[in-house]
Amino acid sequence: MNDKVNNAKNNNDSEILKRRIYLNLLYDFYSPLLTETQRKVYETLCFSDLTPSEAAKILGMSRQAVYILARHVMEKLEGIERELCFAVNTRNLEERIKKLEKENEELKLRLKEKEGKF
């Protein structure tokens, strides 16, 4: 029974981490489209890894305002990405470039091997 609980917790932690990485990627792309207050709330919560209560004290806001604003920012980032798809397309292009670079290196090695045989 404990294994099931641990596996569920590990899967949940993994999903939370994936979402956090994804949102940070979106933030890197789209933060200029946010207000200064939205950027401060997001950065305080996500980059400083603070709770909404801790962030509220630092930002001089209520905990509820921080929580609501953070949710709004995340929804806004995801909405922009749904419309523009820059982050996903860029990630796909970067993966393709890495694959092409690897293929290029392999071709160079095979060419050197063939040249060495002559």
JSON list of C-alpha atoms in Angstrom, two decimals:
[
{"chain": "A", "resi": 1, "resn": "MET", "atom": "CA", "xyz": [0.00, 0.00, 0.00]},
{"chain": "A", "resi": 2, "resn": "ASN", "atom": "CA", "xyz": [2.82, 2.43, 0.83]},
{"chain": "A", "resi": 3, "resn": "ASP", "atom": "CA", "xyz": [4.36, 1.81, -2.61]},
{"chain": "A", "resi": 4, "resn": "LYS", "atom": "CA", "xyz": [1.13, 2.96, -4.27]},
{"chain": "A", "resi": 5, "resn": "VAL", "atom": "CA", "xyz": [1.06, 6.11, -2.15]},
{"chain": "A", "resi": 6, "resn": "ASN", "atom": "CA", "xyz": [4.73, 6.84, -2.86]},
{"chain": "A", "resi": 7, "resn": "ASN", "atom": "CA", "xyz": [4.29, 6.24, -6.60]},
{"chain": "A", "resi": 8, "resn": "ALA", "atom": "CA", "xyz": [1.26, 8.53, -6.69]},
{"chain": "A", "resi": 9, "resn": "LYS", "atom": "CA", "xyz": [3.18, 11.23, -4.81]},
{"chain": "A", "resi": 10, "resn": "ASN", "atom": "CA", "xyz": [6.20, 10.88, -7.13]},
{"chain": "A", "resi": 11, "resn": "ASN", "atom": "CA", "xyz": [3.95, 11.12, -10.20]},
{"chain": "A", "resi": 12, "resn": "ASN", "atom": "CA", "xyz": [2.23, 14.18, -8.75]},
{"chain": "A", "resi": 13, "resn": "ASP", "atom": "CA", "xyz": [5.59, 15.80, -7.92]},
{"chain": "A", "resi": 14, "resn": "SER", "atom": "CA", "xyz": [6.78, 15.07, -11.45]},
{"chain": "A", "resi": 15, "resn": "GLU", "atom": "CA", "xyz": [3.68, 16.67, -12.96]},
{"chain": "A", "resi": 16, "resn": "ILE", "atom": "CA", "xyz": [4.04, 19.74, -10.74]},
{"chain": "A", "resi": 17, "resn": "LEU", "atom": "CA", "xyz": [7.68, 20.10, -11.79]},
{"chain": "A", "resi": 18, "resn": "LYS", "atom": "CA", "xyz": [6.80, 19.73, -15.50]},
{"chain": "A", "resi": 19, "resn": "ARG", "atom": "CA", "xyz": [4.10, 22.39, -15.16]},
{"chain": "A", "resi": 20, "resn": "ARG", "atom": "CA", "xyz": [6.47, 24.74, -13.35]},
{"chain": "A", "resi": 21, "resn": "ILE", "atom": "CA", "xyz": [9.12, 24.32, -16.05]},
{"chain": "A", "resi": 22, "resn": "TYR", "atom": "CA", "xyz": [6.50, 24.88, -18.75]},
{"chain": "A", "resi": 23, "resn": "LEU", "atom": "CA", "xyz": [5.17, 28.04, -17.08]},
{"chain": "A", "resi": 24, "resn": "ASN", "atom": "CA", "xyz": [8.71, 29.38, -16.64]},
{"chain": "A", "resi": 25, "resn": "LEU", "atom": "CA", "xyz": [9.33, 28.78, -20.35]},
{"chain": "A", "resi": 26, "resn": "LEU", "atom": "CA", "xyz": [6.16, 30.71, -21.16]},
{"chain": "A", "resi": 27, "resn": "TYR", "atom": "CA", "xyz": [7.21, 33.46, -18.77]},
{"chain": "A", "resi": 28, "resn": "ASP", "atom": "CA", "xyz": [10.56, 33.76, -20.56]},
{"chain": "A", "resi": 29, "resn": "PHE", "atom": "CA", "xyz": [8.72, 34.33, -23.83]},
{"chain": "A", "resi": 30, "resn": "TYR", "atom": "CA", "xyz": [5.77, 36.42, -22.78]},
{"chain": "A", "resi": 31, "resn": "SER", "atom": "CA", "xyz": [6.73, 38.35, -19.63]},
{"chain": "A", "resi": 32, "resn": "PRO", "atom": "CA", "xyz": [6.96, 41.63, -21.59]},
{"chain": "A", "resi": 33, "resn": "LEU", "atom": "CA", "xyz": [3.21, 41.28, -22.20]},
{"chain": "A", "resi": 34, "resn": "LEU", "atom": "CA", "xyz": [2.48, 41.28, -18.45]},
{"chain": "A", "resi": 35, "resn": "THR", "atom": "CA", "xyz": [2.11, 44.31, -16.22]},
{"chain": "A", "resi": 36, "resn": "GLU", "atom": "CA", "xyz": [4.86, 45.16, -13.77]},
{"chain": "A", "resi": 37, "resn": "THR", "atom": "CA", "xyz": [2.68, 43.97, -10.87]},
{"chain": "A", "resi": 38, "resn": "GLN", "atom": "CA", "xyz": [1.97, 40.67, -12.63]},
{"chain": "A", "resi": 39, "resn": "ARG", "atom": "CA", "xyz": [5.69, 40.13, -13.24]},
{"chain": "A", "resi": 40, "resn": "LYS", "atom": "CA", "xyz": [6.54, 40.93, -9.60]},
{"chain": "A", "resi": 41, "resn": "VAL", "atom": "CA", "xyz": [3.94, 38.48, -8.28]},
{"chain": "A", "resi": 42, "resn": "TYR", "atom": "CA", "xyz": [5.02, 35.71, -10.64]},
{"chain": "A", "resi": 43, "resn": "GLU", "atom": "CA", "xyz": [8.71, 36.22, -9.96]},
{"chain": "A", "resi": 44, "resn": "THR", "atom": "CA", "xyz": [8.23, 36.42, -6.20]},
{"chain": "A", "resi": 45, "resn": "LEU", "atom": "CA", "xyz": [6.18, 33.23, -6.09]},
{"chain": "A", "resi": 46, "resn": "CYS", "atom": "CA", "xyz": [7.93, 31.14, -8.70]},
{"chain": "A", "resi": 47, "resn": "PHE", "atom": "CA", "xyz": [11.53, 32.28, -8.71]},
{"chain": "A", "resi": 48, "resn": "SER", "atom": "CA", "xyz": [11.83, 32.84, -4.96]},
{"chain": "A", "resi": 49, "resn": "ASP", "atom": "CA", "xyz": [9.69, 29.79, -4.20]},
{"chain": "A", "resi": 50, "resn": "LEU", "atom": "CA", "xyz": [7.63, 31.58, -1.58]},
{"chain": "A", "resi": 51, "resn": "THR", "atom": "CA", "xyz": [4.11, 30.85, -0.40]},
{"chain": "A", "resi": 52, "resn": "PRO", "atom": "CA", "xyz": [1.35, 33.32, -1.27]},
{"chain": "A", "resi": 53, "resn": "SER", "atom": "CA", "xyz": [1.42, 34.56, 2.34]},
{"chain": "A", "resi": 54, "resn": "GLU", "atom": "CA", "xyz": [5.17, 35.20, 2.23]},
{"chain": "A", "resi": 55, "resn": "ALA", "atom": "CA", "xyz": [4.89, 36.89, -1.17]},
{"chain": "A", "resi": 56, "resn": "ALA", "atom": "CA", "xyz": [1.99, 39.02, 0.08]},
{"chain": "A", "resi": 57, "resn": "LYS", "atom": "CA", "xyz": [4.13, 40.40, 2.92]},
{"chain": "A", "resi": 58, "resn": "ILE", "atom": "CA", "xyz": [6.96, 41.27, 0.54]},
{"chain": "A", "resi": 59, "resn": "LEU", "atom": "CA", "xyz": [4.66, 42.81, -2.08]},
{"chain": "A", "resi": 60, "resn": "GLY", "atom": "CA", "xyz": [2.38, 44.61, 0.39]},
{"chain": "A", "resi": 61, "resn": "MET", "atom": "CA", "xyz": [-0.72, 42.80, -0.85]},
{"chain": "A", "resi": 62, "resn": "SER", "atom": "CA", "xyz": [-3.21, 40.40, 0.68]},
{"chain": "A", "resi": 63, "resn": "ARG", "atom": "CA", "xyz": [-2.55, 36.68, 0.36]},
{"chain": "A", "resi": 64, "resn": "GLN", "atom": "CA", "xyz": [-5.76, 36.29, -1.61]},
{"chain": "A", "resi": 65, "resn": "ALA", "atom": "CA", "xyz": [-4.79, 39.07, -4.03]},
{"chain": "A", "resi": 66, "resn": "VAL", "atom": "CA", "xyz": [-1.43, 37.38, -4.64]},
{"chain": "A", "resi": 67, "resn": "TYR", "atom": "CA", "xyz": [-3.10, 34.01, -5.17]},
{"chain": "A", "resi": 68, "resn": "ILE", "atom": "CA", "xyz": [-5.70, 35.40, -7.59]},
{"chain": "A", "resi": 69, "resn": "LEU", "atom": "CA", "xyz": [-3.14, 37.47, -9.50]},
{"chain": "A", "resi": 70, "resn": "ALA", "atom": "CA", "xyz": [-0.78, 34.49, -9.79]},
{"chain": "A", "resi": 71, "resn": "ARG", "atom": "CA", "xyz": [-3.57, 32.31, -11.18]},
{"chain": "A", "resi": 72, "resn": "HIS", "atom": "CA", "xyz": [-4.50, 35.07, -13.61]},
{"chain": "A", "resi": 73, "resn": "VAL", "atom": "CA", "xyz": [-0.88, 35.38, -14.79]},
{"chain": "A", "resi": 74, "resn": "MET", "atom": "CA", "xyz": [-0.58, 31.64, -15.37]},
{"chain": "A", "resi": 75, "resn": "GLU", "atom": "CA", "xyz": [-3.86, 31.56, -17.28]},
{"chain": "A", "resi": 76, "resn": "LYS", "atom": "CA", "xyz": [-2.76, 34.57, -19.32]},
{"chain": "A", "resi": 77, "resn": "LEU", "atom": "CA", "xyz": [0.60, 32.97, -20.21]},
{"chain": "A", "resi": 78, "resn": "GLU", "atom": "CA", "xyz": [-1.12, 29.76, -21.28]},
{"chain": "A", "resi": 79, "resn": "GLY", "atom": "CA", "xyz": [-3.73, 31.70, -23.27]},
{"chain": "A", "resi": 80, "resn": "ILE", "atom": "CA", "xyz": [-1.08, 33.65, -25.14]},
{"chain": "A", "resi": 81, "resn": "GLU", "atom": "CA", "xyz": [0.78, 30.44, -25.93]},
{"chain": "A", "resi": 82, "resn": "ARG", "atom": "CA", "xyz": [-2.43, 28.81, -27.23]},
{"chain": "A", "resi": 83, "resn": "GLU", "atom": "CA", "xyz": [-2.83, 31.72, -29.63]},
{"chain": "A", "resi": 84, "resn": "LEU", "atom": "CA", "xyz": [0.81, 32.22, -30.71]},
{"chain": "A", "resi": 85, "resn": "CYS", "atom": "CA", "xyz": [2.54, 28.86, -30.08]},
{"chain": "A", "resi": 86, "resn": "PHE", "atom": "CA", "xyz": [5.98, 30.53, -30.00]},
{"chain": "A", "resi": 87, "resn": "ALA", "atom": "CA", "xyz": [7.27, 28.52, -27.04]},
{"chain": "A", "resi": 88, "resn": "VAL", "atom": "CA", "xyz": [6.24, 25.14, -28.45]},
{"chain": "A", "resi": 89, "resn": "ASN", "atom": "CA", "xyz": [7.48, 25.96, -31.94]},
{"chain": "A", "resi": 90, "resn": "THR", "atom": "CA", "xyz": [10.79, 27.25, -30.57]},
{"chain": "A", "resi": 91, "resn": "ARG", "atom": "CA", "xyz": [11.26, 24.14, -28.43]},
{"chain": "A", "resi": 92, "resn": "ASN", "atom": "CA", "xyz": [10.52, 21.93, -31.47]},
{"chain": "A", "resi": 93, "resn": "LEU", "atom": "CA", "xyz": [12.98, 23.89, -33.60]},
{"chain": "A", "resi": 94, "resn": "GLU", "atom": "CA", "xyz": [15.68, 23.63, -30.92]},
{"chain": "A", "resi": 95, "resn": "GLU", "atom": "CA", "xyz": [15.17, 19.86, -30.71]},
{"chain": "A", "resi": 96, "resn": "ARG", "atom": "CA", "xyz": [15.34, 19.58, -34.51]},
{"chain": "A", "resi": 97, "resn": "ILE", "atom": "CA", "xyz": [18.55, 21.66, -34.61]},
{"chain": "A", "resi": 98, "resn": "LYS", "atom": "CA", "xyz": [20.15, 19.40, -31.98]},
{"chain": "A", "resi": 99, "resn": "LYS", "atom": "CA", "xyz": [19.16, 16.34, -33.98]},
{"chain": "A", "resi": 100, "resn": "LEU", "atom": "CA", "xyz": [20.58, 17.82, -37.18]},
{"chain": "A", "resi": 101, "resn": "GLU", "atom": "CA", "xyz": [23.81, 18.79, -35.42]},
{"chain": "A", "resi": 102, "resn": "LYS", "atom": "CA", "xyz": [24.17, 15.23, -34.14]},
{"chain": "A", "resi": 103, "resn": "GLU", "atom": "CA", "xyz": [23.50, 13.81, -37.61]},
{"chain": "A", "resi": 104, "resn": "ASN", "atom": "CA", "xyz": [26.04, 16.25, -39.06]},
{"chain": "A", "resi": 105, "resn": "GLU", "atom": "CA", "xyz": [28.72, 15.10, -36.60]},
{"chain": "A", "resi": 106, "resn": "GLU", "atom": "CA", "xyz": [27.97, 11.45, -37.41]},
{"chain": "A", "resi": 107, "resn": "LEU", "atom": "CA", "xyz": [28.28, 12.16, -41.13]},
{"chain": "A", "resi": 108, "resn": "LYS", "atom": "CA", "xyz": [31.60, 13.95, -40.56]},
{"chain": "A", "resi": 109, "resn": "LEU", "atom": "CA", "xyz": [32.93, 10.94, -38.66]},
{"chain": "A", "resi": 110, "resn": "ARG", "atom": "CA", "xyz": [31.80, 8.51, -41.38]},
{"chain": "A", "resi": 111, "resn": "LEU", "atom": "CA", "xyz": [33.41, 10.71, -44.04]},
{"chain": "A", "resi": 112, "resn": "LYS", "atom": "CA", "xyz": [36.69, 10.78, -42.12]},
{"chain": "A", "resi": 113, "resn": "GLU", "atom": "CA", "xyz": [36.56, 7.00, -41.78]},
{"chain": "A", "resi": 114, "resn": "LYS", "atom": "CA", "xyz": [36.02, 6.60, -45.54]},
{"chain": "A", "resi": 115, "resn": "GLU", "atom": "CA", "xyz": [38.83, 9.04, -46.31]},
{"chain": "A", "resi": 116, "resn": "GLY", "atom": "CA", "xyz": [41.15, 7.06, -44.05]},
{"chain": "A", "resi": 117, "resn": "LYS", "atom": "CA", "xyz": [40.46, 3.86, -46.02]},
{"chain": "A", "resi": 118, "resn": "PHE", "atom": "CA", "xyz": [41.66, 5.32, -49.32]}
]
